[in-house]
Amino acid sequence: MKTIAILMLGLTCWVVQTRADAPARPGPALDDQGFFAALNLAGDELAQVKAAVEKQDWAQAKHLFVQHLKQRTAPHWYFDWRDKPAADQRPKSFNRALADRYARNELVSCGVWHDFKQKIDWNSNPMTSQYAEWTWQLSRHAFWETLGQAYWATGDETYAKAFVFQMTDWVRSQPVPANSGNKAFSTWRTIETGIRTFGSWPDSFNYFLSSPSFDDESVVLMVKSFYDHARHLMKYPTTGNWLAMEANGLFHIGVLFPEFTDAAAWRKTAIDRLYAELDKQVYPDGAQIELAAGYHNVSLNSFEMPVRISRLNQLPLPPDYVSKLERMFNYDLFVSMPNRKMPGLNDSGDTDILPWMKKATEHFPKREDFRWIASDGKEGSAPTIRSCEFPYAGHLIMRSGWDPDARYLLLDSGPFGYGHQHEDKLTIVLAAYGRVHVIDPGNYPYDNSAWRKYHIDTFAHNTVLVDSLPQRRRGATDRGQYVVKQPLPHGFATTDAWDYASGVYDEGYGQRDHRIATHNREISFIKSGPGSAAPGDYWIIVDTFTPLDDANHTYDAMFHLNADAIAISAENQSVLTRNAKGSNLQIAPWSTAKLTVTDQSGQEKPYVQGWVFSGGYTVRPIPTPVYHLEAKGQAKAVFVLFPIKENEPAPVIGIKASQAKGQATEVEVSYVGGKGQRISIDGHAKEPVTIGR
């Protein structure tokens, strides 16, 4: 009897699961009667449609509704479907290769192609790793825009037929679910629902509206699905950058299809959500709470697009909606490196700010610094602020200026971030003389591979391991714990002669609650110029480690270098990059008997170290000097990071530092030629004093 009960229980569970996963009826959710009931047919423009509906002549009602869509003069999209080039106005040559692949149902997602041949399985996943992003992003339908562009350039109905086939197949085979759809391999994840409705769907709708292949049935089918999208987005809002994209898509549907009775409510709900998120997910200093450059601009884009479509259609927004965007553009500008890219912190690659500065000039024409960056210095005026802090983000920037050769360092002393986090507090990024020298590893694809785990962990960043263990902030049950209401403790000061920045890591290593030691990192930027003994601008890093017990501990300070090769001095353990062209970087440590250095480039054991993301699903080894210190009680590690112009020799011949507990760290830097400087670093930094000849 016991065995039978177990079997029956298993059978019951199987039946429940089968029913839950049973396919719904083909999409869209609305039948013809329901679709026309969802429209406001009271006005004169739809009077003929209403008459056909009253007769339940659905074919005629669809035909008249599509005629209405083609005859209406508003709302406006960024291009008019009526402007499709005539045969004599098309480009003389057009590369059809990509569109031809798409037309053959050879589709790409996440950089990986798959040939579906005659039947597309939108829920499939051809990747051996079963990378869920492939399935999700396939249903963003970016390839429909390429088909549309090819159709306009060639007039070839092949591309219109391919679009209609794919769109119809997707809508029919992917009915809107009875839940959020936010699960693996879903085609209705709310982020995709928003993304496609502010991008590929309205674009392709307008590209093909003139095509005879995009017939009445197909047009109405797509409009029905737009309705499904709006209802889905209304019902299942999320948080963070997802919510911004969801609301952006919802707003666009409400603008583009005012014929729906609910369109005004969609627009209002979307703008209400976006307006609230401008304060909820954007810190007062302008940084988006996920603290990743790419996702900062994902949200900025979703906040900014409704402004554009509203202006195009003369729709009102809250009076201060646009002004709230300025601080986000500010963050883009002032966190950027000399190459005009934002460092790729957390799940983000280095992000070009020029497109964002061009948008910023449109919204804030009086900002001469926005214009100067956007025009590459041809218009406006350079920013007057150089070094600055973003206290809530904890991003502390020290820079010499705004020219391409400027010296730049970012210290990350901020919170973990709401999402897309890396275990990298107190990491640095350093650029000088046209090269990013100390780099962030980048964002490896969101799979479950060892490479993904490496890239988000401390090993891949320019901070410190304690007892060979990485930082561990991840694991809070409430993501809100990763967002701060007030800036975390840090220090920042700037003068003409020097800058100072500091931060502290006092959380777990190895495990979230396993607290071993406190790591305090102080950085002074010593600026060259009149009256300075320094042969160039450079930084001093002072790492102070305070253990929570009396045991011996090890500390490993890592520097991931964008270099062709490095040379390590056996005499003083300094590191010098060896680049075939361009500038170099010298790392000169305070050399003690207990300090050693090894290059862990391309290491796989005992742990992965010395790699960087190189695109697609690949990595490459990079020079990675790791300074190892073993100590009992409070200990210090001191490093000078000195950028060197092309073809110039390394200037630092040695450094000395004090280690007295509770006192300022006195650092003496000796240069080639007998000169040097003494710098006191005591929590706010003192102006450097020249020593020697």
XYZ file of C-alpha atoms in Angstrom:
693
model
C 0.000 0.000 0.000
C 2.868 2.341 0.773
C 4.324 1.792 -2.699
C 0.970 2.397 -4.346
C 0.496 5.669 -2.444
C 3.859 6.915 -3.668
C 3.010 5.990 -7.249
C -0.346 7.718 -7.034
C 1.281 10.827 -5.610
C 3.726 10.834 -8.509
C 0.886 10.424 -10.992
C -1.051 13.289 -9.451
C 1.954 15.590 -9.670
C 2.486 14.576 -13.297
C -1.102 15.355 -14.202
C -0.969 18.767 -12.529
C 2.278 19.621 -14.301
C 0.919 18.534 -17.663
C -2.148 20.707 -17.262
C -0.057 23.690 -16.182
C 2.179 23.341 -19.233
C -0.590 22.523 -21.686
C -0.409 24.841 -24.709
C -2.840 27.714 -24.696
C -4.979 28.419 -27.734
C -3.115 30.231 -30.516
C -2.555 33.940 -30.046
C -3.478 36.703 -29.949
C -5.735 36.830 -26.886
C -8.474 38.822 -28.643
C -10.745 37.353 -31.262
C -12.221 39.709 -33.844
C -15.210 40.636 -31.720
C -13.038 41.296 -28.685
C -10.590 43.358 -30.718
C -13.204 45.759 -32.038
C -14.792 45.940 -28.600
C -11.436 47.185 -27.295
C -11.449 50.098 -29.765
C -13.146 53.445 -29.236
C -15.432 53.522 -32.283
C -17.397 56.607 -31.249
C -15.625 59.142 -33.456
C -16.261 60.027 -37.087
C -12.925 58.575 -38.216
C -14.034 55.052 -37.303
C -17.728 55.402 -38.145
C -17.490 53.022 -41.113
C -15.586 50.508 -38.994
C -18.327 50.736 -36.389
C -20.989 50.075 -39.021
C -19.199 46.957 -40.223
C -18.756 45.782 -36.640
C -22.473 46.186 -35.977
C -23.078 43.873 -38.936
C -20.409 41.509 -37.586
C -18.735 41.723 -40.982
C -15.289 41.166 -39.543
C -13.447 41.060 -42.862
C -14.885 44.422 -43.887
C -14.258 45.858 -40.417
C -10.605 44.821 -40.615
C -10.236 46.247 -44.090
C -11.739 49.574 -43.060
C -9.635 49.701 -39.884
C -6.436 49.160 -41.877
C -7.581 51.850 -44.320
C -7.996 54.144 -41.319
C -4.440 53.379 -40.153
C -3.131 54.280 -43.600
C -5.188 57.458 -43.931
C -4.691 58.940 -40.473
C -2.274 61.860 -40.174
C -1.439 61.260 -36.506
C 0.155 59.896 -34.410
C 3.631 60.316 -35.862
C 6.552 57.889 -35.935
C 10.164 58.823 -36.665
C 9.670 57.999 -40.320
C 6.491 57.955 -42.393
C 5.570 54.668 -44.067
C 4.395 56.751 -47.044
C 7.987 57.876 -47.650
C 9.127 54.445 -48.840
C 11.451 55.275 -51.761
C 10.112 54.845 -55.272
C 12.014 52.570 -57.623
C 14.005 55.457 -59.151
C 14.963 56.773 -55.699
C 16.395 53.592 -54.233
C 20.130 53.254 -53.644
C 21.999 51.896 -56.654
C 23.633 49.259 -54.526
C 22.554 47.618 -51.299
C 24.132 44.768 -49.394
C 21.356 42.205 -49.086
C 23.443 39.487 -47.428
C 22.202 39.924 -43.858
C 18.559 40.451 -44.823
C 18.706 37.413 -47.121
C 19.822 35.233 -44.234
C 16.979 36.513 -42.100
C 14.507 35.966 -44.942
C 15.619 32.305 -45.076
C 14.832 32.000 -41.335
C 18.507 31.993 -40.436
C 18.277 34.014 -37.251
C 20.800 35.267 -34.732
C 20.594 35.927 -31.013
C 23.397 36.779 -28.594
C 25.839 36.516 -31.510
C 24.966 32.863 -32.228
C 23.232 31.907 -35.487
C 20.689 29.144 -36.059
C 19.076 27.995 -39.308
C 15.409 27.256 -38.606
C 14.716 26.409 -42.258
C 10.944 26.154 -42.806
C 9.700 26.218 -39.211
C 10.813 28.551 -36.437
C 10.683 27.204 -32.906
C 10.668 30.430 -30.921
C 11.097 28.537 -27.644
C 14.120 26.554 -28.775
C 17.706 26.987 -27.684
C 20.486 25.747 -29.981
C 23.319 26.488 -27.577
C 24.950 23.550 -25.856
C 24.993 25.553 -22.625
C 21.228 26.186 -22.901
C 21.960 29.879 -22.454
C 18.491 31.272 -21.666
C 19.379 34.723 -23.004
C 19.485 33.249 -26.525
C 15.807 32.325 -26.394
C 14.808 35.519 -24.651
C 16.648 37.864 -26.974
C 15.521 36.047 -30.123
C 12.059 37.421 -29.354
C 13.305 40.984 -29.356
C 13.018 40.602 -33.152
C 15.820 42.992 -34.060
C 16.121 41.210 -37.426
C 12.728 42.579 -38.492
C 14.261 46.045 -38.662
C 16.938 44.720 -41.018
C 14.227 43.147 -43.193
C 12.392 46.472 -43.201
C 15.465 48.430 -44.213
C 16.127 45.959 -47.036
C 12.528 46.269 -48.200
C 12.795 50.048 -48.404
C 16.148 49.889 -50.164
C 15.113 47.299 -52.751
C 11.326 47.130 -52.937
C 11.688 43.343 -52.950
C 8.556 41.691 -51.557
C 10.693 38.762 -50.447
C 11.580 40.722 -47.327
C 7.981 41.743 -46.630
C 6.789 38.157 -47.027
C 9.515 36.947 -44.666
C 8.507 39.528 -42.067
C 4.818 38.672 -42.340
C 5.563 34.957 -42.067
C 7.774 35.397 -38.990
C 5.498 37.910 -37.276
C 2.369 35.825 -37.905
C 4.116 32.668 -36.785
C 5.330 34.323 -33.586
C 1.953 35.840 -32.667
C 0.086 32.609 -33.409
C 2.517 30.287 -31.659
C 3.341 32.516 -28.672
C 0.093 33.463 -26.930
C 0.415 35.853 -24.020
C 0.803 33.779 -20.839
C -1.411 33.869 -17.779
C 1.600 34.958 -15.691
C 4.508 37.375 -16.003
C 6.483 35.092 -18.288
C 9.627 35.957 -16.357
C 11.220 32.538 -16.513
C 13.814 30.692 -18.576
C 13.098 30.317 -22.311
C 9.943 32.431 -22.168
C 9.145 34.673 -25.126
C 7.025 36.982 -22.975
C 9.538 37.997 -20.352
C 8.477 41.526 -19.449
C 11.808 43.048 -20.439
C 11.454 41.668 -23.997
C 7.808 42.736 -24.066
C 8.917 46.307 -23.423
C 12.008 46.288 -25.642
C 10.289 45.102 -28.798
C 7.374 47.526 -28.438
C 9.543 50.640 -28.336
C 11.872 49.403 -31.078
C 11.613 46.561 -33.564
C 7.818 46.264 -33.559
C 6.849 49.896 -34.309
C 9.772 50.161 -36.732
C 8.815 47.057 -38.686
C 5.104 47.951 -38.575
C 5.879 51.222 -40.340
C 8.469 49.754 -42.702
C 5.952 47.276 -44.085
C 2.631 49.115 -43.869
C 2.801 49.898 -47.608
C 3.445 46.278 -48.578
C 0.666 44.216 -50.226
C 2.121 41.225 -48.376
C 1.299 42.947 -45.080
C -2.406 42.483 -45.748
C -5.439 43.404 -43.676
C -5.384 40.163 -41.714
C -1.684 40.484 -40.883
C -1.896 44.153 -39.896
C -4.815 43.536 -37.553
C -3.087 40.473 -36.132
C -0.058 42.590 -35.203
C -2.223 45.367 -33.731
C -4.046 42.751 -31.659
C -0.682 41.617 -30.348
C 0.275 45.200 -29.519
C -2.841 45.180 -27.337
C -1.680 41.936 -25.681
C 1.685 43.563 -25.037
C 0.104 46.598 -23.393
C -2.108 44.481 -21.155
C 0.851 42.306 -20.161
C 3.002 45.337 -19.309
C 0.195 46.932 -17.320
C -0.276 43.790 -15.237
C 3.306 42.757 -14.427
C 5.600 45.713 -13.630
C 8.986 44.804 -12.161
C 11.808 47.043 -10.890
C 15.096 48.657 -11.928
C 16.104 48.995 -15.564
C 13.502 46.348 -16.462
C 10.677 48.571 -15.252
C 12.061 51.513 -17.223
C 12.056 49.450 -20.422
C 8.633 47.986 -19.701
C 7.112 51.424 -19.118
C 8.836 52.808 -22.203
C 7.271 50.093 -24.354
C 3.866 50.601 -22.741
C 4.024 54.346 -23.387
C 4.867 53.803 -27.045
C 1.890 51.496 -27.563
C -0.390 54.082 -25.949
C 0.964 56.805 -28.225
C 0.946 54.828 -31.477
C -2.510 53.275 -31.103
C -4.797 55.911 -29.559
C -7.751 54.053 -31.094
C -7.731 51.666 -28.139
C -10.063 52.765 -25.357
C -7.325 52.057 -22.819
C -4.584 53.981 -24.669
C -4.771 57.071 -22.450
C -4.569 54.900 -19.333
C -1.538 53.090 -20.773
C 0.231 56.390 -21.403
C -0.578 57.750 -17.957
C 0.452 54.568 -16.164
C 3.698 54.392 -18.116
C 4.667 57.999 -17.432
C 3.666 57.738 -13.783
C 5.946 54.723 -13.425
C 8.827 56.378 -15.264
C 8.480 59.628 -13.345
C 8.580 57.766 -10.024
C 11.586 55.724 -11.173
C 13.541 58.876 -12.018
C 13.923 59.306 -8.274
C 13.572 55.715 -7.138
C 16.271 54.159 -9.333
C 18.492 57.205 -9.852
C 20.645 58.430 -6.981
C 20.792 62.170 -6.231
C 24.267 62.216 -7.810
C 22.827 60.916 -11.095
C 24.012 57.296 -11.062
C 21.469 54.559 -11.732
C 21.300 52.233 -8.733
C 22.676 49.189 -10.566
C 25.997 51.038 -10.877
C 26.842 49.596 -14.296
C 27.471 52.055 -17.129
C 25.552 50.060 -19.720
C 22.467 49.676 -17.559
C 22.670 53.297 -16.454
C 22.192 54.224 -20.097
C 19.580 51.528 -20.669
C 17.426 53.285 -18.089
C 18.394 56.724 -19.366
C 17.309 55.655 -22.838
C 13.954 54.477 -21.542
C 13.461 57.706 -19.620
C 14.483 59.795 -22.640
C 12.577 58.054 -25.462
C 9.139 59.088 -24.151
C 10.324 62.696 -24.322
C 11.070 62.291 -28.021
C 7.843 60.534 -28.950
C 5.842 63.009 -26.831
C 7.396 65.999 -28.573
C 6.783 64.381 -31.941
C 3.108 64.019 -31.068
C 2.673 67.136 -28.903
C 1.799 65.164 -25.787
C 2.343 66.637 -22.307
C 4.778 65.298 -19.710
C 5.211 66.286 -16.047
C 6.761 69.790 -15.966
C 10.069 68.697 -14.413
C 10.349 65.346 -16.185
C 13.084 66.457 -18.604
C 15.048 68.396 -15.984
C 15.389 65.213 -13.929
C 17.381 63.646 -16.767
C 20.217 66.172 -16.484
C 21.927 64.498 -13.562
C 22.046 61.194 -15.461
C 23.769 62.889 -18.413
C 26.089 64.559 -15.883
C 27.136 61.157 -14.596
C 27.904 59.988 -18.142
C 30.113 62.996 -18.728
C 32.092 63.216 -15.515
C 32.697 59.506 -14.945
C 34.029 59.093 -18.494
C 37.663 58.304 -19.236
C 39.825 60.398 -21.598
C 38.763 58.121 -24.466
C 35.174 59.329 -23.901
C 34.041 55.962 -22.613
C 32.588 55.099 -19.224
C 34.493 52.334 -17.405
C 32.788 48.959 -17.677
C 32.074 48.491 -13.976
C 29.866 45.582 -12.944
C 27.932 43.940 -15.803
C 28.931 46.488 -18.382
C 31.521 46.978 -21.042
C 33.213 50.327 -21.602
C 30.397 52.590 -22.837
C 30.789 55.345 -25.431
C 29.315 58.601 -24.111
C 29.247 60.530 -27.424
C 25.732 59.392 -28.443
C 24.478 60.349 -25.006
C 26.153 63.749 -25.082
C 24.493 64.438 -28.433
C 21.135 63.665 -26.873
C 22.046 65.791 -23.855
C 22.673 68.851 -26.048
C 19.165 68.533 -27.496
C 17.546 68.575 -24.079
C 19.967 70.992 -22.385
C 21.221 73.379 -25.098
C 22.724 75.770 -22.536
C 25.175 73.146 -21.265
C 28.357 74.133 -23.112
C 30.269 71.174 -21.657
C 27.776 68.710 -23.124
C 28.145 70.416 -26.491
C 31.946 70.421 -26.283
C 32.125 66.669 -25.724
C 29.411 65.917 -28.290
C 31.212 67.961 -30.964
C 34.695 66.671 -30.097
C 35.730 70.144 -28.967
C 34.514 71.986 -32.063
C 31.689 73.752 -30.214
C 30.934 74.770 -26.647
C 33.584 74.799 -23.960
C 35.433 72.122 -22.031
C 34.149 71.152 -18.565
C 35.609 73.322 -15.839
C 35.352 70.487 -13.299
C 38.082 67.864 -13.448
C 38.275 65.639 -10.404
C 34.929 64.954 -8.746
C 32.979 62.528 -6.601
C 29.687 60.738 -7.027
C 29.057 60.114 -3.339
C 26.042 57.789 -3.601
C 27.593 55.700 -6.369
C 30.913 55.845 -4.518
C 32.693 56.569 -7.791
C 35.597 58.912 -7.078
C 37.295 60.421 -10.131
C 40.751 61.985 -10.270
C 41.853 63.488 -13.574
C 44.388 65.961 -14.925
C 42.144 67.387 -17.631
C 39.880 66.612 -20.589
C 42.405 66.053 -23.387
C 42.893 62.540 -24.861
C 46.230 62.210 -23.026
C 44.763 63.165 -19.640
C 45.650 61.137 -16.560
C 42.561 59.522 -15.031
C 41.771 57.172 -12.156
C 38.436 55.920 -10.829
C 38.130 54.403 -7.356
C 34.954 52.426 -6.698
C 34.084 52.854 -3.031
C 30.329 52.501 -3.341
C 27.541 50.047 -2.546
C 27.094 46.643 -4.149
C 24.420 47.852 -6.562
C 20.799 46.860 -7.102
C 21.606 44.347 -9.836
C 24.342 43.179 -12.216
C 26.893 43.343 -9.409
C 30.535 42.322 -9.283
C 32.450 41.620 -6.073
C 34.852 44.483 -6.700
C 34.735 47.146 -4.013
C 37.807 49.425 -3.987
C 38.742 48.400 -7.523
C 40.417 50.995 -9.735
C 40.542 51.867 -13.431
C 43.489 53.950 -14.654
C 44.078 55.668 -18.001
C 46.870 57.960 -19.164
C 48.486 59.214 -22.351
C 45.965 57.658 -24.699
C 45.761 54.205 -23.115
C 43.653 52.518 -20.437
C 46.383 50.823 -18.393
C 44.577 49.259 -15.421
C 41.374 47.778 -16.748
C 38.087 46.266 -15.629
C 37.536 42.738 -16.973
C 34.314 43.549 -18.806
C 30.993 41.741 -18.834
C 31.030 38.068 -19.737
C 27.703 36.671 -21.121
C 25.075 35.700 -18.567
C 25.617 31.942 -18.643
C 26.579 29.500 -15.888
C 30.147 28.970 -17.051
C 33.300 29.207 -14.961
C 34.247 32.269 -17.007
C 31.071 34.041 -16.000
C 31.751 33.250 -12.341
C 35.326 34.514 -12.678
C 34.356 37.819 -14.279
C 31.897 38.763 -11.559
C 34.190 37.779 -8.705
C 36.988 39.660 -6.962
C 39.733 37.709 -8.747
C 39.048 39.615 -11.989
C 39.325 43.084 -10.438
C 41.934 45.513 -9.199
C 41.418 45.166 -5.488
C 42.583 42.746 -2.754
C 42.017 39.127 -1.752
C 42.310 38.299 1.950
C 43.601 34.810 2.794
C 43.143 34.081 -0.955
C 39.411 34.663 -0.508
C 37.272 37.033 -2.581
C 34.876 39.648 -1.303
C 31.392 38.357 -0.670
C 28.573 40.869 -0.499
C 26.125 38.822 -2.549
C 23.463 36.831 -0.742
C 21.059 39.308 0.819
C 17.458 38.135 0.612
C 16.343 41.716 -0.014
C 18.009 43.381 -3.019
C 17.110 46.715 -1.472
C 19.978 46.186 0.969
C 22.338 46.887 -1.919
C 20.913 50.397 -2.354
C 21.903 53.184 0.057
C 19.903 56.069 1.418
C 23.082 57.947 2.335
C 26.582 57.700 0.853
C 28.835 55.026 2.307
C 31.914 56.246 4.244
C 34.577 57.548 1.914
C 36.953 60.464 1.576
C 37.470 62.925 -1.265
C 39.365 66.187 -1.728
C 40.831 68.022 -4.692
C 43.275 70.912 -5.128
C 45.509 72.165 -7.917
C 48.451 70.180 -6.499
C 46.853 66.891 -5.439
C 43.645 64.907 -5.104
C 42.695 62.414 -2.442
C 40.138 59.592 -2.417
C 39.472 56.759 -0.015
C 37.054 53.974 0.759
C 36.687 50.973 3.024
C 35.626 47.358 2.648
C 34.580 45.793 5.960
C 32.272 42.992 4.844
C 32.734 39.278 4.256
C 35.423 37.317 2.438
C 34.640 33.887 1.024
C 31.205 33.919 2.633
C 28.861 36.838 3.159
C 29.203 36.931 6.956
C 32.809 35.746 7.207
C 34.577 38.930 8.279
C 38.343 38.570 8.411
C 39.813 42.044 8.069
C 38.976 45.591 7.151
C 40.564 46.914 3.966
C 41.002 50.686 3.811
C 42.264 52.054 0.478
C 43.591 55.610 0.190
C 44.745 57.103 -3.107
C 46.561 60.388 -3.619
C 46.911 61.922 -7.078
C 50.178 63.886 -7.194
C 50.064 66.466 -9.957
C 53.101 67.788 -11.765
C 53.438 71.422 -12.724
C 55.204 74.620 -11.672
C 56.920 74.141 -8.312
C 56.437 70.374 -8.273
C 59.350 67.974 -8.112
C 57.315 65.246 -9.802
C 58.427 64.431 -13.363
C 54.789 63.715 -14.207
C 51.351 63.065 -12.721
C 51.083 59.878 -10.676
C 49.135 58.103 -7.936
C 50.036 56.646 -4.548
C 47.864 53.826 -3.232
C 47.966 53.024 0.479
C 46.176 49.820 1.458
C 45.749 49.369 5.203
C 44.612 45.977 6.491
C 43.205 45.616 9.999
C 42.457 41.990 10.918
C 39.797 41.066 13.422
C 42.061 38.587 15.259
C 45.737 38.053 16.115
C 46.429 35.403 13.468
C 48.641 35.676 10.404
C 46.791 36.685 7.252
C 47.690 37.074 3.603
C 46.762 39.963 1.335
C 46.955 39.863 -2.475
C 46.712 43.162 -4.357
C 45.896 42.616 -8.047
C 46.527 44.849 -11.064
C 45.044 43.767 -14.406
C 47.109 45.518 -17.050
C 46.207 46.314 -20.629
C 49.758 45.696 -21.825
C 51.682 43.725 -24.422
C 54.028 42.430 -21.733
C 55.524 43.398 -18.381
C 58.961 43.299 -16.759
C 59.334 42.627 -13.034
C 62.394 43.933 -11.199
C 63.991 41.327 -8.949
C 65.697 44.155 -7.042
C 62.726 46.231 -5.904
C 59.722 44.237 -7.229
C 58.522 47.075 -9.418
C 56.515 46.295 -12.545
C 56.943 48.059 -15.881
C 54.652 47.515 -18.861
C 56.343 46.888 -22.216
C 54.085 48.171 -24.957
C 55.273 48.146 -28.558
C 53.590 51.501 -29.118
C 52.219 54.181 -26.870
C 52.513 54.924 -23.189
C 53.462 52.623 -20.328
C 52.849 52.278 -16.613
C 55.263 51.713 -13.743
C 54.053 50.124 -10.496
C 56.610 50.720 -7.740
C 55.822 49.089 -4.385
C 57.096 49.808 -0.944
C 59.349 46.801 -0.989
C 59.639 44.841 2.255
C 60.985 41.374 3.024
C 57.456 40.033 3.280
C 56.234 41.474 -0.033
C 56.495 39.381 -3.202
C 55.089 39.787 -6.707
C 54.197 37.291 -9.426
C 52.612 37.674 -12.829
C 49.477 35.514 -12.782
C 48.578 36.091 -16.424
C 46.460 33.276 -17.819
C 46.425 31.348 -14.549
C 43.914 28.531 -14.101
C 45.110 26.930 -10.835
C 44.864 27.157 -7.852
C 42.266 29.665 -8.999
C 41.485 31.444 -12.257
C 43.373 34.715 -12.579
C 44.732 37.051 -15.243
C 42.065 36.925 -17.935
C 39.798 39.489 -19.547
C 36.685 39.259 -21.714
C 37.529 39.544 -25.418
C 34.110 39.379 -27.079
C 31.572 36.710 -27.924
C 32.206 33.850 -25.523
C 35.990 34.181 -25.435
C 38.625 35.438 -23.022
C 42.290 36.336 -23.377
C 45.154 36.373 -20.876
C 46.574 39.716 -19.770
C 49.574 40.629 -17.603
C 48.398 40.540 -14.001
C 50.981 41.306 -11.328
C 49.746 40.210 -7.916
C 51.530 41.567 -4.843
C 51.456 39.118 -1.935
C 51.879 40.231 1.665
C 51.765 38.107 4.812
C 51.387 39.856 8.157
C 50.109 39.643 11.708
C 48.242 42.615 13.080
C 47.628 45.797 11.140
C 49.654 45.993 7.912
C 50.150 48.325 4.979
C 50.932 47.925 1.309
C 51.965 51.024 -0.625
C 52.189 51.391 -4.404
C 53.140 54.202 -6.750
C 51.396 54.020 -10.126
C 53.318 56.219 -12.541
C 52.150 56.657 -16.175
C 55.016 57.108 -18.643
C 54.882 58.817 -22.024
C 55.919 56.855 -25.092
C 59.685 56.244 -25.367
C 60.426 57.727 -21.940
C 62.195 55.793 -19.134
C 60.648 54.731 -15.844
C 61.132 57.650 -13.412
C 60.698 56.012 -9.980
C 63.708 54.289 -8.450
C 62.215 53.526 -5.053
C 59.700 54.370 -2.363
C 59.681 54.222 1.416
C 56.722 54.352 3.747
C 55.978 54.454 7.454
C 53.846 51.856 9.175
C 53.074 53.344 12.579
C 49.601 52.303 13.679
C 47.117 55.141 13.978
C 49.465 57.688 12.396
C 49.578 59.253 8.956
C 51.350 57.222 6.305
C 54.485 59.091 5.239
C 55.549 58.111 1.729
C 58.857 59.127 0.144
C 59.157 58.712 -3.606
C 62.654 58.846 -5.158
C 63.088 59.761 -8.800
C 65.879 59.277 -11.293
C 68.275 62.214 -10.921
C 68.219 62.445 -7.139
C 64.967 64.299 -6.582
C 61.951 63.070 -4.722
C 58.836 63.951 -2.781
C 57.429 63.261 0.647
C 53.675 62.868 0.929
C 51.682 62.538 4.145
C 48.516 60.493 3.705
C 46.384 60.762 6.812
C 42.766 60.601 5.785
C 42.622 63.851 3.879
C 46.137 64.089 2.390
C 48.594 66.927 2.711
C 50.269 68.806 -0.078
C 53.439 66.963 -1.206
C 56.798 68.275 0.040
C 59.864 68.241 -2.219
C 62.928 66.438 -0.841
C 66.479 65.950 -2.143
C 68.230 68.083 -4.729
